[in-house]
């Protein structure tokens, strides 16, 4: 609190990222990072970009990265935007496309950054409750709106919405932008990128932080019709034109081109998720069907999520506990390596039996 803050600063409720404690070596399963490191090709590209000279500004247009993303998704480069993590891409999206006269709609349980951006940019919003199975029911979105945004698969529920449902939502809202936040799409959902070529009002956002093991490099991107991308570029270039440094541009480009490592790590993660889900169920947890690199797990009767979260932490295992209505009975557990998941299960066994 300070007399020097603007009224808007006073009114903000900033986002709180998952904890990163340094007091001991943890099995870290709380921020949905990838357990596998980026490939040697990516590391070599980052090194080469640094050696080549950080004295110069990075390329504000970033055509190589745009081309790599465009080729991967078979779209034109005019349909690609990138930024400093998908958080920044989302921030520009809220400012450029989602601040309208009618309210923005998003699920009551979803990425907790959305209400933060609404406050920052002064955007009216309505939170639409997920159904009792934690699913999005598109019929609930048939109300006047100035835009719709949701993660697909949703976070922290891990549940995916079928592409047909997304297309119906897009068709029913021809005058609003529909933003599909695909931070976790590579782990099991169908991307809505094909819709961006058919409809002028769909924007898909993705990140290199999860399926591409580059959370620390901070690169995210969006794909949509050229007019939507132009809107994002206008906001970006009114705020900070050099969003990505040279190492980030080079590392993300190399990562997009390294399809083999991407697929190998994704498949390994899915395999680990599937056996871990089974093992958690055998311990009495009720686990939602996950299309992501995390699971949402309801502890067995007689154990609260908060108690298990704290007990795990004391044993050196970090998972995410949200003290917020409707999901405060669950734990969100990121999928680690086989060894890390075995460590989690051993710790859980000693807590609940
Ligand atoms: N969307 C969702 C649903 C997320 O969970 C996250 C990660 N916290 C992001 C976007 C942002 O990811 P990043 O900024 O690392 O790209």
GROMACS .gro file of N, CA, C and O and ligand atoms in nm, residues 15 85-87 90 111 151 155 181 183-184 207 209-210 218-219, ligand 1:
model
   80
   15UNK      N    1  -0.160  -1.236  -0.973
   15UNK     CA    2  -0.152  -1.383  -0.984
   15UNK      C    3  -0.043  -1.434  -0.890
   15UNK      O    4   0.061  -1.370  -0.873
   85UNK      N    5   0.636  -1.604  -2.312
   85UNK     CA    6   0.547  -1.696  -2.242
   85UNK      C    7   0.405  -1.676  -2.292
   85UNK      O    8   0.371  -1.567  -2.341
   86UNK      N    9   0.322  -1.780  -2.279
   86UNK     CA   10   0.183  -1.756  -2.324
   86UNK      C   11   0.113  -1.663  -2.227
   86UNK      O   12   0.012  -1.603  -2.262
   87UNK      N   13   0.165  -1.646  -2.106
   87UNK     CA   14   0.107  -1.545  -2.017
   87UNK      C   15   0.109  -1.407  -2.083
   87UNK      O   16   0.011  -1.332  -2.076
   90UNK      N   17  -0.135  -1.402  -2.369
   90UNK     CA   18  -0.271  -1.388  -2.316
   90UNK      C   19  -0.298  -1.245  -2.271
   90UNK      O   20  -0.404  -1.189  -2.295
  111UNK      N   21  -0.793  -2.131  -1.557
  111UNK     CA   22  -0.664  -2.069  -1.528
  111UNK      C   23  -0.688  -1.941  -1.445
  111UNK      O   24  -0.757  -1.850  -1.490
  151UNK      N   25  -0.925  -2.270  -2.113
  151UNK     CA   26  -0.813  -2.358  -2.147
  151UNK      C   27  -0.868  -2.489  -2.203
  151UNK      O   28  -0.969  -2.538  -2.154
  155UNK      N   29  -0.749  -2.640  -1.718
  155UNK     CA   30  -0.660  -2.649  -1.602
  155UNK      C   31  -0.729  -2.573  -1.489
  155UNK      O   32  -0.782  -2.465  -1.513
  181UNK      N   33  -0.709  -2.159  -2.502
  181UNK     CA   34  -0.576  -2.158  -2.440
  181UNK      C   35  -0.527  -2.303  -2.434
  181UNK      O   36  -0.568  -2.380  -2.348
  183UNK      N   37  -0.243  -2.454  -2.360
  183UNK     CA   38  -0.114  -2.475  -2.293
  183UNK      C   39  -0.080  -2.624  -2.281
  183UNK      O   40   0.037  -2.662  -2.284
  184UNK      N   41  -0.184  -2.708  -2.268
  184UNK     CA   42  -0.159  -2.852  -2.242
  184UNK      C   43  -0.206  -2.942  -2.355
  184UNK      O   44  -0.214  -3.063  -2.339
  207UNK      N   45   0.209  -2.277  -2.573
  207UNK     CA   46   0.331  -2.243  -2.500
  207UNK      C   47   0.442  -2.345  -2.526
  207UNK      O   48   0.413  -2.461  -2.556
  209UNK      N   49   0.637  -2.398  -2.276
  209UNK     CA   50   0.673  -2.428  -2.136
  209UNK      C   51   0.644  -2.571  -2.093
  209UNK      O   52   0.707  -2.620  -2.000
  210UNK      N   53   0.548  -2.636  -2.156
  210UNK     CA   54   0.503  -2.767  -2.105
  210UNK      C   55   0.555  -2.879  -2.194
  210UNK      O   56   0.654  -2.944  -2.160
  218UNK      N   57   1.069  -1.888  -2.156
  218UNK     CA   58   0.955  -1.797  -2.166
  218UNK      C   59   0.917  -1.766  -2.311
  218UNK      O   60   0.944  -1.658  -2.364
  219UNK      N   61   0.856  -1.864  -2.375
  219UNK     CA   62   0.807  -1.842  -2.511
  219UNK      C   63   0.666  -1.902  -2.524
  219UNK      O   64   0.644  -2.018  -2.489
  354LIG     N1   65  -0.236  -2.117  -1.972
  354LIG     C1   66  -0.253  -2.211  -1.878
  354LIG     C2   67  -0.383  -2.283  -1.871
  354LIG     C3   68  -0.148  -2.239  -1.788
  354LIG     O1   69  -0.166  -2.331  -1.692
  354LIG     C4   70  -0.027  -2.169  -1.799
  354LIG     C5   71   0.088  -2.200  -1.706
  354LIG     N2   72   0.078  -2.147  -1.580
  354LIG     C6   73  -0.016  -2.071  -1.898
  354LIG     C7   74  -0.121  -2.049  -1.983
  354LIG     C8   75   0.107  -1.985  -1.909
  354LIG     O2   76   0.220  -2.056  -1.944
  354LIG     P1   77   0.352  -1.984  -1.994
  354LIG     O3   78   0.342  -1.838  -1.960
  354LIG     O4   79   0.462  -2.053  -1.924
  354LIG     O5   80   0.355  -2.005  -2.142
   0.00000   0.00000   0.00000
